[in-house]
Amino acid sequence: MPDSICRRFGPGRLPYASRRDIGAGIAMAATGVLAITIWFVATGLLLLTDTVPTVTGTSDLGFAVAYGLLFAPFGVVTSFVAGTLCWRAVDADALDPITGALLGACTAATGMIGGSLGVSLVFTAVTLATGTLALGELLVFAVVISVSALLFSAVFAGWLIVPLGAFGGWYHERARATATGGN
């Protein structure tokens, strides 16, 4: 059943999706999109119900949504690349769902790093375009923004991204084993 749904409607129709490494990259990118969707729905519900501003007295959640919009495309692309590289780096015949879960968690963490670097790239490019900082200050700014963005993403979304990445890796390997008749 999961394989038929993927092949009919989902990423199973994409080129090279039948390869274990490319398929894993697609699965990790899809898991990243799922995590981002869940996060935005939950954040949107908090904004609609006006829950957070009554607690903090500020519009911090609005900043989190804007930050998430910058983070999302970089995180998904990094998840695809990291998922492909992780699955390519390990022995393809020895993979099982538990190893897939570990690789998925590593891919999710790498996706958070890539998203943070992407946010840093955008902020640094905007700062460079406005010419408000010297080159040395701009490099320090880029490092500080990267680290801050990673910490921010770990606190606000890491609790969701890493477990979903582990689930995505586990599910990918389970589906592959079921499709090939193994395990």
GROMACS .gro file of C-alpha atoms in nm:
model
  183
    1MET     CA    1   0.000   0.000   0.000
    2PRO     CA    2   0.258   0.269   0.090
    3ASP     CA    3   0.459   0.186  -0.219
    4SER     CA    4   0.156   0.210  -0.447
    5ILE     CA    5   0.055   0.549  -0.307
    6CYS     CA    6   0.409   0.679  -0.353
    7ARG     CA    7   0.431   0.543  -0.707
    8ARG     CA    8   0.088   0.673  -0.811
    9PHE     CA    9   0.082   1.019  -0.658
   10GLY     CA   10   0.406   1.099  -0.482
   11PRO     CA   11   0.780   1.110  -0.513
   12GLY     CA   12   0.796   0.756  -0.657
   13ARG     CA   13   0.714   0.907  -0.995
   14LEU     CA   14   1.025   1.129  -0.995
   15PRO     CA   15   1.332   1.039  -1.201
   16TYR     CA   16   1.574   0.799  -1.028
   17ALA     CA   17   1.338   0.759  -0.731
   18SER     CA   18   1.388   0.384  -0.751
   19ARG     CA   19   1.755   0.422  -0.659
   20ARG     CA   20   1.808   0.380  -0.285
   21ASP     CA   21   2.015   0.701  -0.242
   22ILE     CA   22   1.804   0.930  -0.461
   23GLY     CA   23   1.484   0.779  -0.320
   24ALA     CA   24   1.613   0.844   0.030
   25GLY     CA   25   1.694   1.205  -0.062
   26ILE     CA   26   1.342   1.249  -0.196
   27ALA     CA   27   1.198   1.086   0.116
   28MET     CA   28   1.402   1.316   0.339
   29ALA     CA   29   1.296   1.625   0.142
   30ALA     CA   30   0.932   1.511   0.167
   31THR     CA   31   0.979   1.459   0.540
   32GLY     CA   32   1.123   1.811   0.563
   33VAL     CA   33   0.819   1.950   0.383
   34LEU     CA   34   0.594   1.757   0.623
   35ALA     CA   35   0.780   1.897   0.926
   36ILE     CA   36   0.760   2.250   0.787
   37THR     CA   37   0.389   2.211   0.714
   38ILE     CA   38   0.315   2.084   1.064
   39TRP     CA   39   0.522   2.364   1.215
   40PHE     CA   40   0.347   2.635   1.011
   41VAL     CA   41   0.002   2.495   1.089
   42ALA     CA   42   0.080   2.488   1.461
   43THR     CA   43   0.231   2.837   1.449
   44GLY     CA   44  -0.065   2.964   1.248
   45LEU     CA   45  -0.306   2.823   1.506
   46LEU     CA   46  -0.113   2.999   1.781
   47LEU     CA   47  -0.130   3.326   1.584
   48LEU     CA   48  -0.502   3.286   1.512
   49THR     CA   49  -0.591   3.210   1.870
   50ASP     CA   50  -0.365   3.494   1.989
   51THR     CA   51  -0.216   3.259   2.249
   52VAL     CA   52   0.148   3.366   2.245
   53PRO     CA   53   0.111   3.746   2.248
   54THR     CA   54  -0.104   3.725   2.560
   55VAL     CA   55   0.174   3.531   2.733
   56THR     CA   56   0.479   3.725   2.614
   57GLY     CA   57   0.320   4.060   2.537
   58THR     CA   58   0.508   4.082   2.203
   59SER     CA   59   0.477   3.955   1.850
   60ASP     CA   60   0.766   3.709   1.870
   61LEU     CA   61   0.559   3.449   1.687
   62GLY     CA   62   0.534   3.675   1.382
   63PHE     CA   63   0.913   3.684   1.371
   64ALA     CA   64   0.920   3.304   1.398
   65VAL     CA   65   0.689   3.271   1.098
   66ALA     CA   66   0.902   3.510   0.889
   67TYR     CA   67   1.214   3.323   0.992
   68GLY     CA   68   1.050   2.991   0.899
   69LEU     CA   69   0.967   3.122   0.553
   70LEU     CA   70   1.336   3.197   0.499
   71PHE     CA   71   1.449   2.870   0.654
   72ALA     CA   72   1.214   2.633   0.467
   73PRO     CA   73   1.356   2.628   0.113
   74PHE     CA   74   1.716   2.596   0.230
   75GLY     CA   75   1.625   2.323   0.479
   76VAL     CA   76   1.436   2.114   0.222
   77VAL     CA   77   1.712   2.135  -0.039
   78THR     CA   78   1.976   2.050   0.221
   79SER     CA   79   1.764   1.755   0.339
   80PHE     CA   80   1.751   1.618  -0.014
   81VAL     CA   81   2.126   1.653  -0.067
   82ALA     CA   82   2.217   1.523   0.280
   83GLY     CA   83   1.975   1.231   0.252
   84THR     CA   84   2.118   1.130  -0.083
   85LEU     CA   85   2.476   1.158   0.044
   86CYS     CA   86   2.405   0.973   0.371
   87TRP     CA   87   2.242   0.679   0.198
   88ARG     CA   88   2.513   0.676  -0.068
   89ALA     CA   89   2.786   0.667   0.199
   90VAL     CA   90   2.661   0.353   0.375
   91ASP     CA   91   2.649  -0.006   0.250
   92ALA     CA   92   2.322  -0.030   0.060
   93ASP     CA   93   2.277  -0.402   0.122
   94ALA     CA   94   2.315  -0.377   0.499
   95LEU     CA   95   2.048  -0.115   0.561
   96ASP     CA   96   1.752  -0.190   0.783
   97PRO     CA   97   1.476   0.037   0.921
   98ILE     CA   98   1.677   0.116   1.238
   99THR     CA   99   1.977   0.231   1.034
  100GLY     CA  100   1.736   0.427   0.816
  101ALA     CA  101   1.602   0.600   1.127
  102LEU     CA  102   1.953   0.698   1.236
  103LEU     CA  103   2.038   0.827   0.889
  104GLY     CA  104   1.706   1.015   0.882
  105ALA     CA  105   1.780   1.185   1.214
  106CYS     CA  106   2.127   1.283   1.091
  107THR     CA  107   1.977   1.414   0.768
  108ALA     CA  108   1.721   1.620   0.961
  109ALA     CA  109   1.991   1.773   1.179
  110THR     CA  110   2.195   1.851   0.868
  111GLY     CA  111   1.887   2.009   0.712
  112MET     CA  112   1.859   2.239   1.013
  113ILE     CA  113   2.223   2.339   0.967
  114GLY     CA  114   2.168   2.403   0.596
  115GLY     CA  115   1.857   2.607   0.665
  116SER     CA  116   2.046   2.813   0.921
  117LEU     CA  117   2.328   2.879   0.677
  118GLY     CA  118   2.071   2.979   0.417
  119VAL     CA  119   1.911   3.230   0.654
  120SER     CA  120   2.256   3.365   0.731
  121LEU     CA  121   2.329   3.395   0.359
  122VAL     CA  122   2.010   3.595   0.300
  123PHE     CA  123   2.069   3.832   0.595
  124THR     CA  124   2.435   3.874   0.504
  125ALA     CA  125   2.349   3.947   0.140
  126VAL     CA  126   2.092   4.207   0.244
  127THR     CA  127   2.342   4.366   0.482
  128LEU     CA  128   2.609   4.364   0.210
  129ALA     CA  129   2.369   4.524  -0.038
  130THR     CA  130   2.284   4.804   0.204
  131GLY     CA  131   2.652   4.862   0.279
  132THR     CA  132   2.601   4.911   0.652
  133LEU     CA  133   2.893   4.691   0.766
  134ALA     CA  134   3.258   4.665   0.671
  135LEU     CA  135   3.380   4.335   0.527
  136GLY     CA  136   3.534   4.212   0.854
  137GLU     CA  137   3.222   4.303   1.047
  138LEU     CA  138   3.013   4.133   0.780
  139LEU     CA  139   3.199   3.805   0.829
  140VAL     CA  140   3.144   3.820   1.205
  141PHE     CA  141   2.780   3.908   1.139
  142ALA     CA  142   2.744   3.601   0.912
  143VAL     CA  143   2.889   3.369   1.176
  144VAL     CA  144   2.673   3.514   1.454
  145ILE     CA  145   2.359   3.490   1.241
  146SER     CA  146   2.441   3.129   1.143
  147VAL     CA  147   2.489   3.019   1.502
  148SER     CA  148   2.185   3.215   1.620
  149ALA     CA  149   1.969   3.070   1.344
  150LEU     CA  150   2.082   2.717   1.427
  151LEU     CA  151   2.006   2.764   1.796
  152PHE     CA  152   1.671   2.923   1.711
  153SER     CA  153   1.576   2.635   1.480
  154ALA     CA  154   1.689   2.374   1.734
  155VAL     CA  155   1.475   2.529   2.008
  156PHE     CA  156   1.166   2.612   1.805
  157ALA     CA  157   1.157   2.323   1.557
  158GLY     CA  158   1.427   2.069   1.639
  159TRP     CA  159   1.190   1.875   1.862
  160LEU     CA  160   0.973   1.821   1.554
  161ILE     CA  161   1.228   1.801   1.271
  162VAL     CA  162   1.467   1.539   1.411
  163PRO     CA  163   1.202   1.283   1.517
  164LEU     CA  164   1.019   1.326   1.186
  165GLY     CA  165   1.351   1.279   1.004
  166ALA     CA  166   1.410   0.960   1.198
  167PHE     CA  167   1.059   0.842   1.114
  168GLY     CA  168   1.109   0.931   0.745
  169GLY     CA  169   1.434   0.733   0.728
  170TRP     CA  170   1.277   0.438   0.908
  171TYR     CA  171   0.973   0.444   0.683
  172HIS     CA  172   1.182   0.475   0.366
  173GLU     CA  173   1.387   0.166   0.455
  174ARG     CA  174   1.077  -0.023   0.564
  175ALA     CA  175   0.904   0.058   0.235
  176ARG     CA  176   1.214  -0.040   0.037
  177ALA     CA  177   1.236  -0.372   0.224
  178THR     CA  178   0.867  -0.439   0.164
  179ALA     CA  179   0.897  -0.353  -0.207
  180THR     CA  180   1.196  -0.585  -0.257
  181GLY     CA  181   1.052  -0.863  -0.042
  182GLY     CA  182   1.322  -0.839   0.227
  183ASN     CA  183   1.286  -0.815   0.609
   0.00000   0.00000   0.00000
